Amino acid sequence: NAGVMQNPRHLVRRRGQEARLRCSPMKGHSHVYWYRQLPEEGLKFMVYLQKENIIDESGMPKERFSAEFPKEGPSILRIQQVVRGDSAAYFCASSPDRERSSPLHFGNGTRLTVT
Amino acid sequence: QQPVQSPQAVILREGEDAVINCSSSKALYSVHWYRQKHGEAPVFLMILLKGGEQKGHDKISASFNEKKQQSSLYLTASQLSYSGTYFCGTCRAGGNKLTFGTGTQLKVEL
């Protein structure tokens, strides 16, 4: 049973380019969460999605960032016109239901470097 | 809103015990504990759903004091493999997202 799959593992972008991060949840999981982690810091919540719906995007910056979880295919976190401050590790996690009572299963993350 | 963990860092000799605390200013529904090793994904340790509940496996256990909005993680007879950063994650009553704490770096030495 495959775990949460994220790709790419490492991503380098120049300032102004777009970054697309993909996340395939565990089989049977329909809830996906994205977190950002700066070096030596904690995990900051960004967005919570269920299939085709954004449930909570209170942690997403208002501009340049968007997320989707289509009916078919992986969840995508998209960052437009990247800036150096976007450099971080982005983790996706999935659960079979709302995380209040279920553990989160994390992917190995995508490390974004903006040059 | 971010839960506060203490201590920030701790160094243990193999076999020693440690307690990591997690405090929230909001009423909690659940508390999760995760361990993250450098460069890796956080790994789930345990979840506590009820006030006063204590859970554990092997030599790692945790408690949840709902009234005080606090949780503690207990590591006994620490092993080298326990090294990493421990995060608590809290979910508020009526909430739908996990908010992670500031983290506690644990290093176990010979």
Short mmCIF file of C-alpha atoms in Angstrom, two decimals:
data_model
loop_
_atom_site.label_atom_id
_atom_site.label_comp_id
_atom_site.label_asym_id
_atom_site.label_seq_id
_atom_site.Cartn_x
_atom_site.Cartn_y
_atom_site.Cartn_z
CA ASN A 1 0.00 0.00 0.00
CA ALA A 2 1.82 3.06 -1.27
CA GLY A 3 2.14 6.03 1.04
CA VAL A 4 1.63 9.66 0.19
CA MET A 5 3.61 10.44 -2.94
CA GLN A 6 4.97 13.88 -3.64
CA ASN A 7 6.90 15.03 -6.66
CA PRO A 8 9.22 16.42 -7.52
CA ARG A 9 11.41 15.82 -4.49
CA HIS A 10 13.53 18.85 -5.29
CA LEU A 11 12.55 21.80 -7.44
CA VAL A 12 14.68 24.75 -8.45
CA ARG A 13 13.04 27.80 -9.97
CA ARG A 14 14.27 31.25 -10.89
CA ARG A 15 12.48 34.28 -9.53
CA GLY A 16 9.33 34.94 -11.53
CA GLN A 17 8.81 31.37 -12.72
CA GLU A 18 5.98 29.09 -11.71
CA ALA A 19 6.28 26.11 -9.37
CA ARG A 20 3.89 23.15 -9.46
CA LEU A 21 3.99 20.66 -6.62
CA ARG A 22 2.07 17.41 -6.84
CA CYS A 23 0.67 15.17 -4.16
CA SER A 24 -1.03 11.80 -4.51
CA PRO A 25 -2.71 10.82 -1.24
CA MET A 26 -2.73 7.33 0.18
CA LYS A 27 -5.22 4.99 -1.40
CA GLY A 28 -8.65 5.53 0.11
CA HIS A 29 -7.79 8.98 1.50
CA SER A 30 -9.88 11.85 0.22
CA HIS A 31 -8.58 14.59 2.53
CA VAL A 32 -5.39 16.43 1.66
CA TYR A 33 -3.48 19.06 3.61
CA TRP A 34 -0.54 21.19 2.54
CA TYR A 35 2.04 22.51 5.00
CA ARG A 36 5.10 24.70 4.52
CA GLN A 37 8.25 24.35 6.56
CA LEU A 38 11.11 26.80 6.62
CA PRO A 39 14.55 25.54 7.73
CA GLU A 40 14.70 24.86 11.47
CA GLU A 41 11.06 25.89 11.88
CA GLY A 42 7.72 24.18 12.40
CA LEU A 43 5.02 23.16 9.98
CA LYS A 44 2.71 25.97 8.91
CA PHE A 45 -0.75 25.04 7.68
CA MET A 46 -1.59 26.29 4.21
CA VAL A 47 -4.71 24.62 2.87
CA TYR A 48 -7.10 21.72 3.41
CA LEU A 49 -8.88 20.11 0.47
CA GLN A 50 -11.29 17.32 -0.20
CA LYS A 51 -11.97 16.02 -3.66
CA GLU A 52 -12.90 19.01 -5.84
CA ASN A 53 -13.37 21.29 -2.83
CA ILE A 54 -11.24 23.70 -0.86
CA ILE A 55 -12.36 23.38 2.74
CA ASP A 56 -9.95 25.73 4.52
CA GLU A 57 -7.40 27.97 2.85
CA SER A 58 -6.79 30.26 5.79
CA GLY A 59 -3.03 29.62 5.66
CA MET A 60 -2.58 30.39 1.99
CA PRO A 61 -1.03 33.71 0.97
CA LYS A 62 -3.66 35.80 -0.79
CA GLU A 63 -1.66 36.18 -3.96
CA ARG A 64 0.33 33.86 -6.22
CA PHE A 65 -0.63 30.66 -4.36
CA SER A 66 -3.42 28.29 -5.35
CA ALA A 67 -4.33 24.68 -4.70
CA GLU A 68 -6.63 22.14 -6.23
CA PHE A 69 -7.61 18.52 -5.74
CA PRO A 70 -9.48 17.39 -8.83
CA LYS A 71 -11.80 14.44 -9.07
CA GLU A 72 -9.12 12.55 -10.93
CA GLY A 73 -5.40 12.94 -10.39
CA PRO A 74 -3.16 14.38 -7.70
CA SER A 75 -3.56 17.50 -5.64
CA ILE A 76 -1.56 20.41 -7.02
CA LEU A 77 -0.06 23.33 -5.13
CA ARG A 78 0.79 26.08 -7.57
CA ILE A 79 3.00 29.06 -6.88
CA GLN A 80 3.11 31.73 -9.54
CA GLN A 81 5.94 34.25 -9.97
CA VAL A 82 8.04 32.70 -7.24
CA VAL A 83 10.21 34.87 -5.00
CA ARG A 84 13.17 33.90 -2.82
CA GLY A 85 10.95 33.88 0.26
CA ASP A 86 9.00 30.96 -1.21
CA SER A 87 12.03 28.70 -0.75
CA ALA A 88 10.94 26.05 1.74
CA ALA A 89 9.94 22.43 2.11
CA TYR A 90 6.32 21.83 1.19
CA PHE A 91 4.70 18.79 2.75
CA CYS A 92 1.47 17.18 1.76
CA ALA A 93 -0.46 14.97 4.16
CA SER A 94 -3.56 12.87 3.72
CA SER A 95 -6.15 11.27 5.95
CA PRO A 96 -9.25 9.16 5.40
CA ASP A 97 -11.44 11.69 7.16
CA ARG A 98 -11.23 15.01 8.95
CA GLU A 99 -7.97 15.17 10.85
CA ARG A 100 -9.62 15.76 14.16
CA SER A 101 -9.65 12.05 14.87
CA SER A 102 -7.36 10.52 12.27
CA PRO A 103 -3.59 10.67 11.99
CA LEU A 104 -2.02 12.52 9.10
CA HIS A 105 0.22 10.58 6.75
CA PHE A 106 2.91 12.82 5.31
CA GLY A 107 4.72 12.62 2.02
CA ASN A 108 8.46 13.15 1.79
CA GLY A 109 7.99 16.74 0.76
CA THR A 110 9.10 18.93 -2.11
CA ARG A 111 12.06 21.17 -1.42
CA LEU A 112 11.67 24.32 -3.43
CA THR A 113 14.67 26.53 -4.02
CA VAL A 114 14.20 29.89 -5.69
CA THR A 115 17.34 31.37 -7.18
CA GLN B 1 -2.77 30.30 18.05
CA GLN B 2 0.28 28.12 17.58
CA PRO B 3 0.72 25.70 20.49
CA VAL B 4 3.81 26.33 22.57
CA GLN B 5 6.17 23.48 23.27
CA SER B 6 8.75 23.18 25.99
CA PRO B 7 11.59 22.65 26.22
CA GLN B 8 12.84 23.96 22.87
CA ALA B 9 15.70 21.50 22.91
CA VAL B 10 17.00 18.72 25.10
CA ILE B 11 20.04 16.47 25.06
CA LEU B 12 19.84 13.07 26.70
CA ARG B 13 22.18 10.22 27.31
CA GLU B 14 20.90 6.88 26.10
CA GLY B 15 18.60 5.38 28.71
CA GLU B 16 17.49 8.68 30.23
CA ASP B 17 13.92 9.93 30.31
CA ALA B 18 12.39 13.10 28.90
CA VAL B 19 9.08 14.96 28.99
CA ILE B 20 7.95 17.31 26.25
CA ASN B 21 5.05 19.63 26.94
CA CYS B 22 2.54 21.21 24.57
CA SER B 23 0.27 24.08 25.61
CA SER B 24 -2.59 25.72 23.77
CA SER B 25 -4.55 28.88 24.47
CA LYS B 26 -7.66 27.43 22.83
CA ALA B 27 -10.05 24.64 23.80
CA LEU B 28 -8.85 21.44 22.16
CA TYR B 29 -10.57 18.48 20.59
CA SER B 30 -7.50 16.41 19.86
CA VAL B 31 -3.75 16.41 20.21
CA HIS B 32 -1.39 14.62 17.83
CA TRP B 33 2.31 13.91 18.29
CA TYR B 34 4.80 13.53 15.44
CA ARG B 35 8.55 13.03 15.16
CA GLN B 36 10.59 14.41 12.31
CA LYS B 37 14.16 13.48 11.54
CA HIS B 38 16.32 15.93 9.63
CA GLY B 39 15.39 16.05 5.96
CA GLU B 40 12.53 13.60 6.35
CA ALA B 41 8.76 13.68 6.63
CA PRO B 42 7.05 13.91 10.02
CA VAL B 43 6.01 10.51 11.31
CA PHE B 44 2.87 9.98 13.35
CA LEU B 45 3.40 8.78 16.93
CA MET B 46 0.01 8.96 18.58
CA ILE B 47 -3.25 10.84 18.87
CA LEU B 48 -5.22 11.71 22.00
CA LEU B 49 -8.89 12.40 21.61
CA LYS B 50 -10.33 12.65 25.08
CA GLY B 51 -9.41 14.78 28.02
CA GLY B 52 -7.28 12.86 30.45
CA GLU B 53 -6.56 10.14 27.96
CA GLN B 54 -3.18 8.52 28.11
CA LYS B 55 -1.81 6.51 25.29
CA GLY B 56 1.46 4.81 24.66
CA HIS B 57 3.40 2.27 22.75
CA ASP B 58 6.76 0.84 23.58
CA LYS B 59 8.51 3.38 25.79
CA ILE B 60 6.73 6.47 24.44
CA SER B 61 3.47 7.60 25.98
CA ALA B 62 1.40 10.76 26.18
CA SER B 63 -1.30 12.39 28.24
CA PHE B 64 -3.90 15.02 27.49
CA ASN B 65 -5.30 17.37 30.12
CA GLU B 66 -8.33 18.88 28.45
CA LYS B 67 -9.03 21.36 31.23
CA LYS B 68 -5.56 22.82 31.09
CA GLN B 69 -5.39 22.48 27.31
CA GLN B 70 -2.07 20.74 27.68
CA SER B 71 -0.48 17.54 26.50
CA SER B 72 2.76 15.89 27.52
CA LEU B 73 4.86 13.32 25.70
CA TYR B 74 6.89 10.95 27.85
CA LEU B 75 9.96 9.19 26.51
CA THR B 76 11.46 6.63 28.84
CA ALA B 77 14.74 4.79 28.58
CA SER B 78 15.59 6.81 25.49
CA GLN B 79 17.31 5.21 22.53
CA LEU B 80 19.51 6.77 19.86
CA SER B 81 16.64 6.35 17.41
CA TYR B 82 14.51 8.76 19.43
CA SER B 83 16.59 11.69 18.20
CA GLY B 84 14.66 14.16 16.09
CA THR B 85 12.28 17.07 16.38
CA TYR B 86 8.99 16.39 18.11
CA PHE B 87 5.91 18.33 17.15
CA CYS B 88 2.54 18.41 18.79
CA GLY B 89 -0.41 19.20 16.59
CA THR B 90 -3.65 20.48 18.01
CA CYS B 91 -7.12 20.58 16.62
CA ARG B 92 -9.61 22.94 18.20
CA ALA B 93 -13.12 21.97 19.12
CA GLY B 94 -15.10 22.64 15.96
CA GLY B 95 -11.94 23.07 13.93
CA ASN B 96 -10.85 21.15 10.88
CA LYS B 97 -7.11 21.66 10.69
CA LEU B 98 -4.10 20.61 12.68
CA THR B 99 -1.95 23.44 13.99
CA PHE B 100 1.56 22.37 14.83
CA GLY B 101 3.59 23.53 17.79
CA THR B 102 6.97 25.21 17.84
CA GLY B 103 8.83 21.89 18.04
CA THR B 104 11.27 20.31 20.50
CA GLN B 105 14.65 19.14 19.28
CA LEU B 106 15.71 15.95 21.05
CA LYS B 107 19.18 14.52 20.76
CA VAL B 108 20.10 11.22 22.36
CA GLU B 109 23.79 10.53 22.80
CA LEU B 110 25.77 7.49 23.90
#
